[in-house]
């Protein structure tokens, strides 16, 4: 202060160790910190220190027994200082911040029930089993009973029992799984989180079903299936009509009572046969067309490559060509490039 007016304010929080000191030591520590902070103001002039701890004004006359007293005198050494006593009620400028009075508003406590409580109670009306359990709670009030009924809520080992309400159960699962609290955890974590608060029969299966239908989880679900093998091209045949491929061209307009073409391609020469046929086709009709148009000209092949049409995957087709010692190779599902030449 200068001429009765404050030039600057300084405050500092103290730790647990300093808070345990006596009032005398804490006031001495405050003087030490203030001198360190503002030493540039009074290094070349006289210094008056005013404190509401009266015993500090005799520090130069007292026997030094405490470390804090020794530290204070060392800090003031070299300064022309005087310590004066000032009553606390007169020391308003220094105590202004620490003694501000705050008006305390009246506090009221209002007891409210969460919205889900009403839904839980309502779910009991649809569940005859729970009604029986509630009735048993009124008859058997012993502490050995796992169920208890209080304030309209049935509890099992202090967990809220939920009745047969699919909507309520879905809301509970959504809260514990979809919210920031749930974070779209896995089946085990979600189940244990719900089980800590609620109880109903079939909870684990409900959690599994809920997670399987969660769009966020399905989009971000990691793939646990093994990586497929590398794609390999079909081997080049050694001679003509040893390896052939077969497929159908459908969706054509009817011409001369025919609306479908069976395509047979030799994979060595790329020579092709286009055989007109009529829907509906069967294994017998396709085998007959193959025999009359391909076999009589080129003989039986060693390998036939086809897609997964119902004709080529039927048991009769498989048994027919197996009896002729012909290998049947199927293309990869949803990968028409396997038999690309045929598709062209």
Coordinates of C-alpha atoms in Angstrom, one line a residue:
X1 CA 0.0 0.0 0.0
X2 CA 1.1 3.6 -0.6
X3 CA -0.5 6.5 1.1
X4 CA -3.3 4.2 2.3
X5 CA -4.2 2.9 -1.1
X6 CA -3.4 -0.6 -2.3
X7 CA -1.0 -0.9 -5.3
X8 CA -1.4 -4.6 -5.9
X9 CA -3.0 -7.8 -4.5
X10 CA -1.3 -11.2 -4.2
X11 CA -2.8 -14.5 -3.1
X12 CA -1.6 -18.0 -3.0
X13 CA -3.1 -21.3 -2.1
X14 CA -1.3 -23.5 0.4
X15 CA -0.9 -27.3 0.4
X16 CA -1.9 -29.8 3.2
X17 CA 1.5 -29.5 4.9
X18 CA 1.4 -25.7 5.2
X19 CA -2.3 -25.8 6.2
X20 CA -1.3 -27.9 9.3
X21 CA 1.0 -25.1 10.5
X22 CA 0.1 -22.8 13.4
X23 CA -1.5 -19.4 12.7
X24 CA 1.8 -17.8 13.7
X25 CA 3.8 -19.8 11.2
X26 CA 1.2 -19.3 8.4
X27 CA 1.3 -15.5 9.0
X28 CA 5.1 -15.6 8.9
X29 CA 5.0 -17.6 5.6
X30 CA 2.6 -15.0 4.1
X31 CA 5.1 -12.2 4.9
X32 CA 7.9 -14.3 3.3
X33 CA 5.9 -14.8 0.1
X34 CA 4.9 -11.1 -0.1
X35 CA 8.5 -10.0 0.2
X36 CA 9.6 -12.4 -2.5
X37 CA 6.8 -11.1 -4.8
X38 CA 7.3 -7.3 -4.3
X39 CA 11.0 -7.0 -3.3
X40 CA 11.6 -4.7 -6.3
X41 CA 9.3 -2.1 -4.8
X42 CA 11.1 -1.6 -1.5
X43 CA 14.6 -2.8 -2.1
X44 CA 15.8 0.9 -1.8
X45 CA 13.4 2.3 0.7
X46 CA 11.9 1.6 4.1
X47 CA 9.3 -1.2 4.6
X48 CA 6.4 -1.3 7.0
X49 CA 4.8 -4.7 7.4
X50 CA 1.3 -4.7 9.0
X51 CA -0.1 -8.0 10.2
X52 CA -3.0 -9.1 12.4
X53 CA -0.7 -11.6 14.2
X54 CA 0.5 -9.4 17.0
X55 CA 3.3 -11.7 18.2
X56 CA 5.1 -11.3 14.9
X57 CA 6.1 -7.7 15.7
X58 CA 8.5 -9.1 18.4
X59 CA 10.2 -11.6 16.1
X60 CA 13.5 -9.7 16.3
X61 CA 13.5 -9.9 20.1
X62 CA 12.3 -13.5 20.4
X63 CA 14.5 -16.6 20.6
X64 CA 14.5 -18.4 17.2
X65 CA 13.3 -21.9 17.6
X66 CA 11.3 -22.7 14.5
X67 CA 12.6 -23.0 10.9
X68 CA 9.9 -20.7 9.6
X69 CA 11.1 -17.9 12.0
X70 CA 14.7 -18.3 10.8
X71 CA 13.6 -18.2 7.2
X72 CA 11.6 -15.0 7.8
X73 CA 14.5 -13.2 9.3
X74 CA 16.9 -14.3 6.5
X75 CA 14.4 -13.0 3.9
X76 CA 14.1 -9.6 5.7
X77 CA 17.8 -9.3 6.2
X78 CA 19.1 -6.3 4.4
X79 CA 15.8 -4.4 4.4
X80 CA 14.9 -1.4 6.5
X81 CA 11.7 -2.9 7.9
X82 CA 9.3 -2.5 10.7
X83 CA 6.5 -5.0 11.7
X84 CA 3.4 -3.4 13.0
X85 CA 0.3 -5.0 14.5
X86 CA -3.1 -4.2 12.9
X87 CA -6.3 -5.6 14.1
X88 CA -8.1 -8.0 11.8
X89 CA -11.3 -5.9 11.7
X90 CA -9.2 -2.9 10.5
X91 CA -7.3 -5.0 8.0
X92 CA -10.1 -4.9 5.4
X93 CA -8.0 -4.5 2.3
X94 CA -6.0 -7.7 2.9
X95 CA -9.0 -9.8 4.0
X96 CA -11.4 -8.6 1.4
X97 CA -11.1 -11.6 -0.9
X98 CA -11.0 -14.3 1.8
X99 CA -13.9 -13.0 3.8
X100 CA -16.5 -12.2 1.1
X101 CA -20.0 -13.1 2.3
X102 CA -22.2 -15.1 0.0
X103 CA -25.9 -15.3 0.4
X104 CA -27.2 -18.8 0.6
X105 CA -30.5 -19.5 -1.0
X106 CA -33.0 -21.8 0.6
X107 CA -32.7 -25.4 -0.4
X108 CA -35.6 -27.6 -1.3
X109 CA -35.6 -31.3 -1.8
X110 CA -38.2 -32.8 -4.2
X111 CA -38.6 -36.5 -4.4
X112 CA -39.2 -37.6 -8.0
X113 CA -39.4 -41.0 -9.6
X114 CA -37.7 -41.8 -13.0
X115 CA -40.0 -42.3 -15.9
X116 CA -39.0 -46.0 -16.3
X117 CA -40.5 -46.8 -12.8
X118 CA -44.0 -46.3 -14.1
X119 CA -43.2 -48.5 -17.2
X120 CA -41.8 -51.2 -15.0
X121 CA -44.9 -51.2 -12.7
X122 CA -47.1 -51.2 -15.8
X123 CA -45.2 -54.3 -17.2
X124 CA -46.2 -56.3 -14.1
X125 CA -49.9 -56.1 -15.2
X126 CA -49.1 -58.3 -18.3
X127 CA -47.1 -60.9 -16.4
X128 CA -49.0 -63.5 -14.3
X129 CA -45.7 -65.0 -13.0
X130 CA -44.6 -61.7 -11.5
X131 CA -48.1 -61.2 -9.9
X132 CA -47.5 -64.5 -8.1
X133 CA -44.1 -63.5 -6.9
X134 CA -45.4 -60.2 -5.6
X135 CA -48.1 -62.1 -3.7
X136 CA -45.5 -64.4 -2.2
X137 CA -43.5 -61.4 -1.0
X138 CA -46.5 -60.3 1.1
X139 CA -46.7 -63.8 2.7
X140 CA -43.0 -64.5 3.1
X141 CA -41.2 -61.4 4.4
X142 CA -38.1 -63.3 5.6
X143 CA -34.6 -62.1 4.6
X144 CA -34.0 -65.5 3.0
X145 CA -36.4 -64.7 0.2
X146 CA -34.5 -63.7 -3.0
X147 CA -37.5 -61.5 -4.0
X148 CA -38.6 -58.3 -2.3
X149 CA -41.4 -55.8 -3.0
X150 CA -41.1 -52.2 -2.0
X151 CA -42.5 -48.9 -3.4
X152 CA -44.3 -50.8 -6.1
X153 CA -41.1 -52.4 -7.5
X154 CA -40.3 -56.1 -7.4
X155 CA -36.6 -56.8 -6.9
X156 CA -34.5 -60.0 -7.3
X157 CA -31.4 -59.8 -5.1
X158 CA -31.9 -56.0 -5.2
X159 CA -32.2 -55.9 -9.0
X160 CA -35.3 -54.4 -10.6
X161 CA -37.5 -57.2 -12.1
X162 CA -38.9 -56.3 -15.5
X163 CA -42.2 -57.9 -16.7
X164 CA -43.2 -59.1 -20.1
X165 CA -42.9 -55.8 -22.0
X166 CA -40.9 -56.1 -25.2
X167 CA -40.8 -52.4 -25.7
X168 CA -39.5 -51.7 -22.2
X169 CA -36.9 -54.3 -22.5
X170 CA -35.8 -52.9 -25.9
X171 CA -35.5 -49.4 -24.4
X172 CA -33.4 -50.7 -21.5
X173 CA -31.1 -52.6 -23.9
X174 CA -30.8 -49.5 -26.1
X175 CA -29.9 -47.3 -23.1
X176 CA -27.1 -49.7 -22.0
X177 CA -25.8 -50.4 -25.5
X178 CA -26.4 -47.5 -27.8
X179 CA -25.8 -44.6 -25.5
X180 CA -22.5 -43.0 -24.5
X181 CA -22.6 -45.2 -21.5
X182 CA -22.8 -48.4 -23.5
X183 CA -20.6 -47.4 -26.4
X184 CA -21.9 -50.3 -28.5
X185 CA -20.0 -52.9 -26.4
X186 CA -20.1 -56.6 -27.2
X187 CA -22.5 -59.2 -25.9
X188 CA -20.7 -60.0 -22.7
X189 CA -20.1 -56.4 -21.6
X190 CA -23.6 -55.3 -22.4
X191 CA -25.2 -58.3 -20.7
X192 CA -23.2 -57.8 -17.5
X193 CA -24.0 -54.1 -17.5
X194 CA -27.7 -54.7 -17.8
X195 CA -27.6 -57.6 -15.3
X196 CA -26.2 -55.3 -12.6
X197 CA -29.4 -53.3 -12.5
X198 CA -32.3 -55.3 -14.0
X199 CA -33.5 -58.9 -14.1
X200 CA -35.8 -60.9 -16.3
X201 CA -36.0 -64.4 -17.8
X202 CA -34.1 -64.8 -21.1
X203 CA -32.1 -61.6 -20.7
X204 CA -28.9 -63.0 -22.3
X205 CA -30.7 -64.2 -25.4
X206 CA -32.5 -60.8 -25.7
X207 CA -29.1 -59.1 -25.5
X208 CA -27.7 -61.4 -28.3
X209 CA -30.7 -60.7 -30.5
X210 CA -30.5 -57.0 -29.9
X211 CA -26.9 -56.8 -30.8
X212 CA -27.4 -58.8 -34.0
X213 CA -30.0 -56.3 -35.1
X214 CA -27.9 -53.2 -34.2
X215 CA -27.0 -51.5 -37.5
X216 CA -24.0 -49.7 -36.1
X217 CA -22.5 -52.9 -34.7
X218 CA -23.1 -54.8 -37.9
X219 CA -21.5 -52.1 -40.1
X220 CA -18.4 -52.0 -37.9
X221 CA -18.2 -55.7 -37.0
X222 CA -14.7 -57.2 -37.6
X223 CA -14.4 -60.1 -39.9
X224 CA -13.4 -63.4 -38.2
X225 CA -13.6 -65.7 -41.2
X226 CA -10.2 -66.9 -42.6
X227 CA -8.9 -65.1 -45.7
X228 CA -9.9 -66.8 -48.9
X229 CA -7.2 -68.4 -51.0
X230 CA -5.6 -66.7 -54.0
X231 CA -7.5 -66.9 -57.3
X232 CA -5.8 -69.1 -59.9
X233 CA -6.5 -69.3 -63.6
X234 CA -7.8 -72.5 -65.2
X235 CA -5.1 -74.7 -66.6
X236 CA -4.5 -74.6 -70.4
X237 CA -5.7 -77.9 -72.0
X238 CA -3.3 -80.1 -73.9
X239 CA -5.5 -80.7 -76.9
X240 CA -8.9 -79.7 -78.4
X241 CA -12.1 -80.6 -76.8
X242 CA -10.4 -82.0 -73.7
X243 CA -11.7 -79.1 -71.5
X244 CA -15.0 -77.5 -72.3
X245 CA -17.3 -74.9 -70.6
X246 CA -21.1 -74.8 -70.7
X247 CA -23.6 -72.1 -69.9
X248 CA -27.1 -70.9 -70.8
X249 CA -28.2 -67.7 -72.5
X250 CA -31.7 -66.9 -71.3
X251 CA -34.3 -64.1 -71.6
X252 CA -34.4 -64.3 -75.4
X253 CA -37.5 -63.7 -77.6
X254 CA -39.1 -66.9 -78.8
X255 CA -38.1 -68.0 -82.3
X256 CA -39.3 -71.3 -83.8
X257 CA -40.6 -72.2 -80.4
X258 CA -37.1 -71.9 -78.8
X259 CA -36.3 -69.3 -76.2
X260 CA -33.0 -70.4 -74.7
X261 CA -29.5 -71.2 -76.0
X262 CA -27.0 -73.8 -74.5
X263 CA -23.5 -72.6 -75.2
X264 CA -20.6 -75.1 -75.3
X265 CA -17.1 -73.7 -75.8
X266 CA -13.8 -75.6 -76.3
X267 CA -11.3 -73.9 -74.0
X268 CA -8.3 -74.9 -76.3
X269 CA -9.6 -73.7 -79.7
X270 CA -12.4 -71.4 -78.6
X271 CA -14.6 -73.3 -81.1
X272 CA -18.3 -72.9 -79.9
X273 CA -21.6 -74.6 -80.3
X274 CA -24.9 -72.7 -79.8
X275 CA -27.8 -75.1 -79.3
X276 CA -31.3 -73.7 -79.3
X277 CA -33.6 -75.1 -76.6
X278 CA -37.0 -74.4 -75.0
X279 CA -38.0 -73.8 -71.4
X280 CA -38.5 -75.6 -69.1
X281 CA -35.2 -77.5 -69.4
X282 CA -34.3 -80.6 -67.4
X283 CA -31.1 -82.6 -66.9
X284 CA -32.3 -85.1 -69.4
X285 CA -33.0 -82.5 -72.1
X286 CA -29.6 -80.8 -71.6
X287 CA -27.8 -84.1 -71.6
X288 CA -29.6 -85.1 -74.8
X289 CA -28.8 -81.8 -76.6
X290 CA -25.1 -82.2 -75.6
X291 CA -25.0 -85.7 -76.9
X292 CA -26.6 -84.9 -80.2
X293 CA -24.6 -81.8 -81.0
X294 CA -21.2 -82.1 -79.2
X295 CA -20.5 -85.7 -78.3
X296 CA -21.2 -87.1 -81.8
X297 CA -18.7 -84.6 -83.3
X298 CA -15.9 -84.4 -80.7
X299 CA -16.3 -87.2 -78.2
X300 CA -16.5 -87.0 -74.5
X301 CA -14.3 -84.3 -72.8
X302 CA -12.1 -84.8 -69.7
X303 CA -13.3 -81.7 -67.8
X304 CA -16.5 -79.6 -68.0
X305 CA -16.5 -76.1 -66.4
X306 CA -19.9 -74.7 -65.5
X307 CA -21.5 -72.1 -63.2
X308 CA -23.8 -73.1 -60.3
X309 CA -27.0 -73.3 -62.3
X310 CA -29.6 -75.7 -60.8
X311 CA -29.1 -78.1 -63.7
X312 CA -25.4 -78.4 -63.2
X313 CA -25.6 -78.8 -59.4
X314 CA -28.3 -81.4 -59.5
X315 CA -27.5 -85.0 -58.3
X316 CA -28.6 -86.5 -61.6
X317 CA -26.1 -84.4 -63.6
X318 CA -23.3 -85.1 -61.1
X319 CA -23.9 -88.9 -61.2
X320 CA -24.3 -89.0 -64.9
X321 CA -20.9 -87.5 -65.7
X322 CA -19.2 -89.1 -62.8
X323 CA -20.2 -92.5 -64.3
X324 CA -18.5 -91.3 -67.5
X325 CA -15.3 -90.4 -65.7
X326 CA -15.7 -86.7 -66.5
X327 CA -14.5 -84.1 -64.0
X328 CA -17.0 -81.4 -63.2
X329 CA -15.6 -78.0 -62.1
X330 CA -17.9 -75.3 -60.7
X331 CA -17.1 -71.6 -60.9
X332 CA -16.7 -69.6 -57.7
X333 CA -20.0 -68.2 -56.4
X334 CA -20.7 -64.6 -57.4
X335 CA -17.5 -64.6 -59.5
X336 CA -18.5 -65.0 -63.2
X337 CA -14.9 -64.2 -64.3
X338 CA -14.1 -67.8 -63.6
X339 CA -15.8 -68.7 -66.8
X340 CA -15.3 -65.4 -68.5
X341 CA -15.0 -66.7 -72.0
X342 CA -18.4 -68.3 -71.8
X343 CA -20.0 -65.0 -70.5
X344 CA -18.7 -63.1 -73.5

